[in-house]
mmCIF file of C-alpha atoms in Angstrom:
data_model
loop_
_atom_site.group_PDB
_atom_site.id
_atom_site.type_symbol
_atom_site.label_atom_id
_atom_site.label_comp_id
_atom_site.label_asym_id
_atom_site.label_seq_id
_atom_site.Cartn_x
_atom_site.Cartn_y
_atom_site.Cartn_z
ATOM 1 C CA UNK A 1 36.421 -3.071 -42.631
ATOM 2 C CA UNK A 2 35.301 -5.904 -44.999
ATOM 3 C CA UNK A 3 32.041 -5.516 -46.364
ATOM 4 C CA UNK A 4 31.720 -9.571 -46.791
ATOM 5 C CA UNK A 5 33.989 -12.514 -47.422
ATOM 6 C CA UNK A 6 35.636 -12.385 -50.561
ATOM 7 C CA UNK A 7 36.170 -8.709 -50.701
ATOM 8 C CA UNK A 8 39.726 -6.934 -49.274
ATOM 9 C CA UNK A 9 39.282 -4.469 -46.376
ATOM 10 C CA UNK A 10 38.784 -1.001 -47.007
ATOM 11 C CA UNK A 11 39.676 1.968 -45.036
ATOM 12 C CA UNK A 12 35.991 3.586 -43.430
ATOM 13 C CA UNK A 13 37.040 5.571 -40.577
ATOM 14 C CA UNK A 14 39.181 6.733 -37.405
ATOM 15 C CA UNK A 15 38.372 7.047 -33.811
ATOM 16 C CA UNK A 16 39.854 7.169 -30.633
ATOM 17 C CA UNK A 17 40.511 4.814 -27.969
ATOM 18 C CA UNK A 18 42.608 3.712 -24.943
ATOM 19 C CA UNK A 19 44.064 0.743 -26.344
ATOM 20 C CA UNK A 20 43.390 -1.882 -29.108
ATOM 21 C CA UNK A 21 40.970 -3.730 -27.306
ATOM 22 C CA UNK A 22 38.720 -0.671 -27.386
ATOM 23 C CA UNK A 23 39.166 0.344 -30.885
ATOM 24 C CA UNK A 24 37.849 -3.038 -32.038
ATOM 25 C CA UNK A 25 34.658 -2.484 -30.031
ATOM 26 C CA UNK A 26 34.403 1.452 -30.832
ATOM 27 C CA UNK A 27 34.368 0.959 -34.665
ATOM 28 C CA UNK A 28 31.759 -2.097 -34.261
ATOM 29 C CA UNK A 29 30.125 0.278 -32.686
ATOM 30 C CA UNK A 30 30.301 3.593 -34.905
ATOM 31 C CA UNK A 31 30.860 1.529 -38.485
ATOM 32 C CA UNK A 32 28.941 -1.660 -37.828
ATOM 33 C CA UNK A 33 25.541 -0.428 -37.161
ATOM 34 C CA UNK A 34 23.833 -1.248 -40.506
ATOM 35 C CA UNK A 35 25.569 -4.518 -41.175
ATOM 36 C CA UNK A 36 28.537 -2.920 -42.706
ATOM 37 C CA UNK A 37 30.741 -5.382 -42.305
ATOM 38 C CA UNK A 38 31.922 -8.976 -41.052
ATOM 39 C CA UNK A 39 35.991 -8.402 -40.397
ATOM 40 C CA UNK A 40 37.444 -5.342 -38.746
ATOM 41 C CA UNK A 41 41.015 -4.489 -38.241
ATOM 42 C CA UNK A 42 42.085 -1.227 -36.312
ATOM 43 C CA UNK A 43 45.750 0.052 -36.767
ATOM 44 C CA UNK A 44 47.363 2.953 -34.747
ATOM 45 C CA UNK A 45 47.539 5.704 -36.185
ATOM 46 C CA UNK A 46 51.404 6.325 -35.368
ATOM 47 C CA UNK A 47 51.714 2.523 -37.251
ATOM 48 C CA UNK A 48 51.126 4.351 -40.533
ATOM 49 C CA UNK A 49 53.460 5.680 -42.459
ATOM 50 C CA UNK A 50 51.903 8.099 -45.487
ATOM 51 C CA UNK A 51 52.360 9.405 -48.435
ATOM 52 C CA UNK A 52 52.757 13.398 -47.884
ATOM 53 C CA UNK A 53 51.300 15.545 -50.867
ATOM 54 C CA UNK A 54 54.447 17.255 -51.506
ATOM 55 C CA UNK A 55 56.646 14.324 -53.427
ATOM 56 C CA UNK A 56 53.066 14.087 -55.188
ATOM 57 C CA UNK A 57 55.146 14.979 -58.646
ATOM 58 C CA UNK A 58 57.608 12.396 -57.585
ATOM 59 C CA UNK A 59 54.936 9.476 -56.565
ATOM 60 C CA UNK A 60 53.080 9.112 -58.952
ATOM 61 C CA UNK A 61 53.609 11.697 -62.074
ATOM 62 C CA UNK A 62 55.690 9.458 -63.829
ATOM 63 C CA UNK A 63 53.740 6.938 -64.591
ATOM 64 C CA UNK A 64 51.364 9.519 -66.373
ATOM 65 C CA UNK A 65 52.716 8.651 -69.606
ATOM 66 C CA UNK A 66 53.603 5.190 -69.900
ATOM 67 C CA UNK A 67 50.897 3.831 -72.164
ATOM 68 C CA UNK A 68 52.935 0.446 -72.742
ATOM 69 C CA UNK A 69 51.841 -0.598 -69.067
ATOM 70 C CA UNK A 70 48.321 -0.631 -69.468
ATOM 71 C CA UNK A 71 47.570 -4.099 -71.189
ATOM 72 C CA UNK A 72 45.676 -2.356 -74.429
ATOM 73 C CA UNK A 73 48.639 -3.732 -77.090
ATOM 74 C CA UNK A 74 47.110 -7.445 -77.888
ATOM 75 C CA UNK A 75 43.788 -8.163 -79.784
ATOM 76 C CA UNK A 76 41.424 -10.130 -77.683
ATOM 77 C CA UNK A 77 40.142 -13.446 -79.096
ATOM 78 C CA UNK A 78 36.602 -13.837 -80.043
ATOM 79 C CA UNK A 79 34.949 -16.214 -77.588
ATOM 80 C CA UNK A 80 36.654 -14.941 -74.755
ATOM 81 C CA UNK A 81 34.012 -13.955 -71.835
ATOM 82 C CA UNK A 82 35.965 -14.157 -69.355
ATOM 83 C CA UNK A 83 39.383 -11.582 -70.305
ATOM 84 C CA UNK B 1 3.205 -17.517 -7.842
ATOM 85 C CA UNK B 2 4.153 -15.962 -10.932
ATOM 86 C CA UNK B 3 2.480 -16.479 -14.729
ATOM 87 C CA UNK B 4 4.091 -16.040 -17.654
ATOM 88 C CA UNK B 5 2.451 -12.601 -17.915
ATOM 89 C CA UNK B 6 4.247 -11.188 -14.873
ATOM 90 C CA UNK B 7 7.608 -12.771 -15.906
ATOM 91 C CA UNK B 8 7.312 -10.912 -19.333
ATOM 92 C CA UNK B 9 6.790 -7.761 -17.210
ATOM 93 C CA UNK B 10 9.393 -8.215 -15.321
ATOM 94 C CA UNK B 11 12.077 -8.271 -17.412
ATOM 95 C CA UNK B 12 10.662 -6.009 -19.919
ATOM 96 C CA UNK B 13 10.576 -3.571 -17.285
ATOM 97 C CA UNK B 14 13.828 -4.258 -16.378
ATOM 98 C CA UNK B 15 15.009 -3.650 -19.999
ATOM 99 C CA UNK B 16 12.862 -0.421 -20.680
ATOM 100 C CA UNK B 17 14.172 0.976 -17.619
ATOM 101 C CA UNK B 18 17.815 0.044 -18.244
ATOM 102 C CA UNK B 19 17.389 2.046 -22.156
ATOM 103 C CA UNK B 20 16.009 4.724 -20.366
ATOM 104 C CA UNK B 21 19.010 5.644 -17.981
ATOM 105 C CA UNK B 22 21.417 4.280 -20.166
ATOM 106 C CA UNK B 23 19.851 7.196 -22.799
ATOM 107 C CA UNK B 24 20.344 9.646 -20.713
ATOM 108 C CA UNK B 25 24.036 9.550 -21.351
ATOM 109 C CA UNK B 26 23.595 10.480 -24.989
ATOM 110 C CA UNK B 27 25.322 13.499 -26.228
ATOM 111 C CA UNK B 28 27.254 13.221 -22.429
ATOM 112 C CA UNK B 29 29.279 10.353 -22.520
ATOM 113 C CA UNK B 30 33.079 11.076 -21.961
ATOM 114 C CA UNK B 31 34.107 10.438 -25.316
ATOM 115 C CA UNK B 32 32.020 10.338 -28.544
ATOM 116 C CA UNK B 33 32.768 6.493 -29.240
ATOM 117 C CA UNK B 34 31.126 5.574 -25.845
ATOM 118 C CA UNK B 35 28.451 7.872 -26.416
ATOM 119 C CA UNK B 36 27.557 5.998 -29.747
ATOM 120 C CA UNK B 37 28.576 2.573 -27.995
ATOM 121 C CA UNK B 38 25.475 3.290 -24.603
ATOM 122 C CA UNK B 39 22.969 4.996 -27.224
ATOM 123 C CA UNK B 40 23.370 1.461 -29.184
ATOM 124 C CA UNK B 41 23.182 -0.563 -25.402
ATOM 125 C CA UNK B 42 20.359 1.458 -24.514
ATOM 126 C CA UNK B 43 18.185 0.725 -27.849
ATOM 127 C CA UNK B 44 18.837 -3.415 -27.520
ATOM 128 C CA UNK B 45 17.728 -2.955 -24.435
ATOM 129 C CA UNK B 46 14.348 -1.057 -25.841
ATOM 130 C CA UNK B 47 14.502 -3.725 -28.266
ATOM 131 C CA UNK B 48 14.199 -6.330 -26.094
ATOM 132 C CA UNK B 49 11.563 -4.495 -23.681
ATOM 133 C CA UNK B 50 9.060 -3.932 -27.197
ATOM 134 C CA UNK B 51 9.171 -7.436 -27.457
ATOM 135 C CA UNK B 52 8.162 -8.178 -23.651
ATOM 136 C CA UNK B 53 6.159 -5.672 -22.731
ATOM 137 C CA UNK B 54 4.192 -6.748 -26.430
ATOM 138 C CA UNK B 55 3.886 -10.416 -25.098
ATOM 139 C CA UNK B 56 3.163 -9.450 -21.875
ATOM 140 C CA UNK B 57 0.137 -7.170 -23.325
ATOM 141 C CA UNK B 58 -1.146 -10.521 -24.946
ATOM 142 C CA UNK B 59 -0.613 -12.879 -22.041
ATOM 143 C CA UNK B 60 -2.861 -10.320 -20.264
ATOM 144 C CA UNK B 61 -5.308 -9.993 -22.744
ATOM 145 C CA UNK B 62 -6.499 -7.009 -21.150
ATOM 146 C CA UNK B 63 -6.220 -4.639 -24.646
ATOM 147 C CA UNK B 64 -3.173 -3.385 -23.493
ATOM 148 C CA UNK B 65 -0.218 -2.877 -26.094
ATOM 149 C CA UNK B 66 3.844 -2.211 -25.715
ATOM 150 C CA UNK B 67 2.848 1.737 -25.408
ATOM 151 C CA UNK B 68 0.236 1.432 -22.684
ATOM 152 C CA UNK B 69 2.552 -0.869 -20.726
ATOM 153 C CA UNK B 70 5.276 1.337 -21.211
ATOM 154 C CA UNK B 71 3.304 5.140 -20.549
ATOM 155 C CA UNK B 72 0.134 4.698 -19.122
ATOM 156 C CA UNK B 73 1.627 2.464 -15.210
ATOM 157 C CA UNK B 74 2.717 4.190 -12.337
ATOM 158 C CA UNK B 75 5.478 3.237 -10.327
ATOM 159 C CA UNK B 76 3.529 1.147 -8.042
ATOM 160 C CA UNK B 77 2.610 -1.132 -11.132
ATOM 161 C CA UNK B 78 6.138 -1.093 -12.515
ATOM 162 C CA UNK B 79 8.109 -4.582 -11.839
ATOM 163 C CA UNK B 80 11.491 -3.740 -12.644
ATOM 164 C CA UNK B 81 14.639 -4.401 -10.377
ATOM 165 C CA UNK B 82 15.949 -1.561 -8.570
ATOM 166 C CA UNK B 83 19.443 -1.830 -9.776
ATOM 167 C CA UNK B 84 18.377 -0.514 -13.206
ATOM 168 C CA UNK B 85 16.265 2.238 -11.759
ATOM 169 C CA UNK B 86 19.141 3.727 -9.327
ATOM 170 C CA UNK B 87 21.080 7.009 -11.009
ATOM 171 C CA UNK B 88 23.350 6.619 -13.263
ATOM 172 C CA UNK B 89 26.131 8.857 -11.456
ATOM 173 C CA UNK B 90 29.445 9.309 -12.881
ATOM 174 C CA UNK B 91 30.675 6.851 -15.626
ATOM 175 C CA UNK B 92 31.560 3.928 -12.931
ATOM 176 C CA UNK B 93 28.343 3.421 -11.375
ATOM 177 C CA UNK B 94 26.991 3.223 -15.303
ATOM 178 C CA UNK B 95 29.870 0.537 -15.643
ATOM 179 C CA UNK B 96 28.849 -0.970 -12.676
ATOM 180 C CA UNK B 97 25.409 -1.090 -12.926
ATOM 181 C CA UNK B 98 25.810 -1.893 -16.692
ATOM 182 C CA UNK B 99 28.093 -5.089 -15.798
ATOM 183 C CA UNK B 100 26.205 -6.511 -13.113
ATOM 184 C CA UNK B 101 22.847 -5.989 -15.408
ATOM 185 C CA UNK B 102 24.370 -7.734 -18.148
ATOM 186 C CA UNK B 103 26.205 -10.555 -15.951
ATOM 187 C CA UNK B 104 22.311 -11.455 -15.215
ATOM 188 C CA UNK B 105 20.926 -11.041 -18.360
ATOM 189 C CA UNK B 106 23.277 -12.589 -20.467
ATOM 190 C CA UNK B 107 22.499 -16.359 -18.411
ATOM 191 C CA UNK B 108 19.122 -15.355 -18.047
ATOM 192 C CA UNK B 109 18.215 -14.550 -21.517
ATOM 193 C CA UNK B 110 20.684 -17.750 -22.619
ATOM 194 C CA UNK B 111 17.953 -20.214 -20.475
ATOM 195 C CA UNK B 112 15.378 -18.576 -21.846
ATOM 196 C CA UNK B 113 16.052 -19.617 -25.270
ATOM 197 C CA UNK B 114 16.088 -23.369 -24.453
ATOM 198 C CA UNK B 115 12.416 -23.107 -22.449
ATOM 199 C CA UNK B 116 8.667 -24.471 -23.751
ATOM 200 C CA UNK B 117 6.996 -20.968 -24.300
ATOM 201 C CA UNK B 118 8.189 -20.389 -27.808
ATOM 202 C CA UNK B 119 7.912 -16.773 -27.890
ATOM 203 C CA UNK B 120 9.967 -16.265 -24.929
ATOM 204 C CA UNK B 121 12.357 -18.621 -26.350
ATOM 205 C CA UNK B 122 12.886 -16.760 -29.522
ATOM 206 C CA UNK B 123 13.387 -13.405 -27.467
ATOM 207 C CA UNK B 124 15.779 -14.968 -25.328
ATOM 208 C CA UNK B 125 17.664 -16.127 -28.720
ATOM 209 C CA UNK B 126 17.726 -12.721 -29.913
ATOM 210 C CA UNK B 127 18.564 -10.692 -26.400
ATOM 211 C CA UNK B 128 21.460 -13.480 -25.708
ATOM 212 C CA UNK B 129 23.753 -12.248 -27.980
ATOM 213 C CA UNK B 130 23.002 -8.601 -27.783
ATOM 214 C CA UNK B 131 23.809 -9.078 -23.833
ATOM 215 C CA UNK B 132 26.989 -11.080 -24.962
ATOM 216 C CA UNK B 133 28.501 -7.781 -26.086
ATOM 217 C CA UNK B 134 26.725 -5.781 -23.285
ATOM 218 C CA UNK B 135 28.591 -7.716 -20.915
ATOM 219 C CA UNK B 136 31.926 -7.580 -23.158
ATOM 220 C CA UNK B 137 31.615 -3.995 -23.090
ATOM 221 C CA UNK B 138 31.141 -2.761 -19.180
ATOM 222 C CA UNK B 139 33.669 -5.824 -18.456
ATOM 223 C CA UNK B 140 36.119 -4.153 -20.232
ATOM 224 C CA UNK B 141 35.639 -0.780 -18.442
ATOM 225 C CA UNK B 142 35.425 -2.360 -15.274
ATOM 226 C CA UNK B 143 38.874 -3.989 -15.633
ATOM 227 C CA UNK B 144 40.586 -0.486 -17.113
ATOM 228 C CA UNK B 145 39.273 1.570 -14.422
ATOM 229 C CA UNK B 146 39.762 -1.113 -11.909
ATOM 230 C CA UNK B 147 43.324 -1.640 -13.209
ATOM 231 C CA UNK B 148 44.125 1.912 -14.237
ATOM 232 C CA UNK B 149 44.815 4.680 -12.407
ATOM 233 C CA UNK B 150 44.720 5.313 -8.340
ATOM 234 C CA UNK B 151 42.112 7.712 -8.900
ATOM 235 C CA UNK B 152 40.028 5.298 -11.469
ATOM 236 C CA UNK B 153 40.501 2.629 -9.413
ATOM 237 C CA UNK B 154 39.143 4.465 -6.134
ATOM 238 C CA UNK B 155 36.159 5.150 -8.140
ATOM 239 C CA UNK B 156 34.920 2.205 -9.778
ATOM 240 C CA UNK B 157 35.703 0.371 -6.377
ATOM 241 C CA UNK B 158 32.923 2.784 -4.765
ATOM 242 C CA UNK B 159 30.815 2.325 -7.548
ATOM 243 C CA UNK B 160 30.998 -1.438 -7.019
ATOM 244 C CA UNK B 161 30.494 -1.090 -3.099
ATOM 245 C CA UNK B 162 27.364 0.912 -3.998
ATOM 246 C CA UNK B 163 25.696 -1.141 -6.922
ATOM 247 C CA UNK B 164 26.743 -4.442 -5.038
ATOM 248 C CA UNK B 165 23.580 -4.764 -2.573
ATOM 249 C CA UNK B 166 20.858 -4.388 -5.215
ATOM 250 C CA UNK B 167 22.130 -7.512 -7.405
ATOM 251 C CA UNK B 168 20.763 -9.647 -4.654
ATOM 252 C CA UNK B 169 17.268 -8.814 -5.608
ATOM 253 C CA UNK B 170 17.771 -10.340 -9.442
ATOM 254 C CA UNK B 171 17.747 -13.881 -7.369
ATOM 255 C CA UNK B 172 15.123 -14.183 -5.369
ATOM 256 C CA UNK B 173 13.861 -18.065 -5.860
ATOM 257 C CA UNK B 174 11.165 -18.565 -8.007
ATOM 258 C CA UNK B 175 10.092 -21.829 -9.105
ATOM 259 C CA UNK B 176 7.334 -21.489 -11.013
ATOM 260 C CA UNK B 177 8.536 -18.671 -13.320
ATOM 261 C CA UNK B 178 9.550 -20.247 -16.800
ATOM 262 C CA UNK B 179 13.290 -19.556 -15.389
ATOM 263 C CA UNK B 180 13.929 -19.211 -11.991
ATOM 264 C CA UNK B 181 16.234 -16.217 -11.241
ATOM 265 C CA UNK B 182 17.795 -18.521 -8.251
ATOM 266 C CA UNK B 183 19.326 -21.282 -11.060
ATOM 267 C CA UNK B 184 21.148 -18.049 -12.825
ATOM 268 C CA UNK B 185 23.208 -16.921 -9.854
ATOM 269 C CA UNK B 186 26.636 -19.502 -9.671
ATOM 270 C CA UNK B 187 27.072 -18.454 -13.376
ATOM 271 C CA UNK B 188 26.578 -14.341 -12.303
ATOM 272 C CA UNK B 189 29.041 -14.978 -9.073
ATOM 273 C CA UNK B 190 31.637 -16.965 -11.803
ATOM 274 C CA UNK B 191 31.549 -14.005 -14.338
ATOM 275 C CA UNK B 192 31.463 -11.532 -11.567
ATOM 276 C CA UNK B 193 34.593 -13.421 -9.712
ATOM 277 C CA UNK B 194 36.336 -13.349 -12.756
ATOM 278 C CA UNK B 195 36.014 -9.628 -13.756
ATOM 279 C CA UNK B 196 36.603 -7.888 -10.660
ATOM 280 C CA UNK B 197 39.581 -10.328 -9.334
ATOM 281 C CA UNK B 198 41.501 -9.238 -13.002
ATOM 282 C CA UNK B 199 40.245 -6.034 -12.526
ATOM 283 C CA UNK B 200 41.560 -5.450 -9.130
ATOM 284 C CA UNK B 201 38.852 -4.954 -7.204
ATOM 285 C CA UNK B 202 37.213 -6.941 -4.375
ATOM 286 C CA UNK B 203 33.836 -8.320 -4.411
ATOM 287 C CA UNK B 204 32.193 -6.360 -1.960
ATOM 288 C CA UNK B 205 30.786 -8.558 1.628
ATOM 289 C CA UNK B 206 27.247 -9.810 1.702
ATOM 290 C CA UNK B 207 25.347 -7.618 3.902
ATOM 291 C CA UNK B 208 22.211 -4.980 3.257
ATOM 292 C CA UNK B 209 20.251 -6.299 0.578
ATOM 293 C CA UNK B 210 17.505 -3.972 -0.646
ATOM 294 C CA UNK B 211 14.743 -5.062 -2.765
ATOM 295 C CA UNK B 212 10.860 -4.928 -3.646
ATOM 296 C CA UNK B 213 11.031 -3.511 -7.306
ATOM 297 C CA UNK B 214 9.225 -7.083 -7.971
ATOM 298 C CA UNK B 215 6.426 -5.914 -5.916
ATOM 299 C CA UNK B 216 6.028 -2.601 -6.883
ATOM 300 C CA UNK B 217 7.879 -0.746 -4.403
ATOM 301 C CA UNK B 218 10.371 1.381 -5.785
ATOM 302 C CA UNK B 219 13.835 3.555 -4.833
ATOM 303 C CA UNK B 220 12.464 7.456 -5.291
ATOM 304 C CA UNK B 221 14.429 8.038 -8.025
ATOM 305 C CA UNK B 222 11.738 5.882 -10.733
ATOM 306 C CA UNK B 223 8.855 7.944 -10.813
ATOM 307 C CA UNK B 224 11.168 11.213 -11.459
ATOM 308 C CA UNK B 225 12.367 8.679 -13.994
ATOM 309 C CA UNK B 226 8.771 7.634 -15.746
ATOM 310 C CA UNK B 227 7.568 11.449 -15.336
ATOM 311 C CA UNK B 228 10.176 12.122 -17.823
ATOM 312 C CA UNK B 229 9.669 8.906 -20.059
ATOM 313 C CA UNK B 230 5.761 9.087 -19.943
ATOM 314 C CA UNK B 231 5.559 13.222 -19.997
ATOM 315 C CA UNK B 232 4.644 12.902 -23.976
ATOM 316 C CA UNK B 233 2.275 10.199 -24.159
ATOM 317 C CA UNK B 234 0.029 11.531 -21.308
ATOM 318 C CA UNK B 235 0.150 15.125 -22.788
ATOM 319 C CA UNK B 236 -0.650 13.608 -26.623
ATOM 320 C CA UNK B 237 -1.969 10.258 -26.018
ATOM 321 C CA UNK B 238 -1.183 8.231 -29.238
ATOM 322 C CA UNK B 239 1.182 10.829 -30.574
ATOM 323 C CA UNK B 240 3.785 9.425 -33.370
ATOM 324 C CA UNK B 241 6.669 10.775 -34.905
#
């Protein structure tokens, strides 16, 4: 779902349905109701390949401590709003 | 002859009694996204038939408000079509009955927005697109249950032979009414045409065509139908939530 233009769609929910056709029209109708959103894309669920918690060490771990990736090592100029 | 006050009645009736079958699938529907996807059919259609029944209370200008339209008639006084009154047995007479409603509706509503009476006009610009997706939806049953299994396809083929002869009634000429019914049916037999032929199914023959909701006289099934609606208001007149 994306909330409005501008934004990137974010994952809101899962349903069933027959076909693609129908899983458009079932999440406008369960996650559209309150003007949630103006874009919807549904995937099948067999389309998406995860993550499993187990190589959670592996994944992501790692990068735990590797400071020198976060951009903290240059001074900011004064007069800079925008950074 | 019919005023703008009757014409408001009409097809507020029509809509009020539409949202009050179509409600009675909630919490029954075969799966839990069609359940949510009727419940939000059924309260457009309330939407629309608060809006009506309202103007029709002023056109009257009798005292009588959405509530008093809606609770305090008998059948005899109710002006709705009969398709919208008739059972909603299993899930392909709903489709049916929901598709043929909406094929009608959807051109209705869409002339409505271009005529003089500016409140009718803005209802009909509101109801138009909300009957757009109405008619979306039940087409898209109708074609994957009339293109689906034997069994599916057995049923919503009765289902169409059994709605079929109380569409006729939505068309009966009427010239002076701000849109006459009459002008709206080559665009319901085009949609209609189009739906069942990709669905599979064949357009049932012209041949018994039942009618008189117009003129008060209704199928059995709608004053089983208002006892249920109107039970609360008559017990607690002016009760609110």
């Amino acid at each position: 779902m994306r909330a409005r233009r501008g934004l990137s769609h974010t994952h809101v929910g899962s349903l069933h349905a027959p076909d693609a056709e129908l899983a458009l029209r079932n999440a406008r109708d369960l996650y559209t109701r309150r003007q949630e959103g103006v874009s919807i894309w549904v995937v099948p669920a067999s389309a998406i390949t995860a993550s499993s918690p187990d190589e959670k060490d592996a994944f992501f771990d790692p990068a735990a401590d590797k400071v020198y990736r976060h951009p903290t090592f240059y001074e900011v100029p004064d007069g800079v709003a925008h950074l | 002859m019919t005023g703008p006050f009757d014409f408001a009645l009409r097809l507020g009736d029509d809509a009020l009694i539409a949202a009050q079958r179509l409600g009675e699938w909630t919490s029954r529907a075969p799966e839990m996204e069609e359940d949510i996807a009727l419940a939000n059919i059924a309260l457009d259609q309330l939407g629309a038939a608060r809006l009506l029944l309202t103007y029709a209370g002023e056109l009257e200008g009798a005292g009588r408000d959405e509530d008093a339209l809606a609770y305090l008639r008998d059948d005899r006084e109710f002006r709705n079509c009969l398709l919208v009154e008739l059972p909603n047995g299993d899930f392909a007479i709903t489709m049916a009955k929901l598709f043929f409603l909406s094929a009608y509706q959807l051109p209705l509503y869409t002339a409505l927005a271009g005529c003089a009476d500016e409140r009718l006009a803005a209802i009909g610009a509101k109801a138009r697109k909300e009957s757009a997706y109405h008619l979306d939806h039940s087409s898209l049953w109708v074609k994957r249950l009339g293109d689906g299994t034997e069994e599916s396809h057995r049923r919503m083929q009765a289902a169409v032979d059994e709605v079929w002869p109380y569409t006729h009634e939505l068309f009966t000429a009427d010239p002076a009414a701000p849109v006459d019914p009459a002008t709206l049916r080559a665009d319901f037999d085009a949609t209609v045409s189009a739906v069942l032929s990709e669905a599979t199914l064949i357009r049932p023959a012209h041949g018994w065509t039942p009618g008189g909701g117009r003129d008060g006289v209704h199928t059995e099934h709608l004053s089983y139908l208002l006892a249920e609606m109107q039970v609360l208001h008559r017990a607690h007149p002016g009760a609110q939530w």
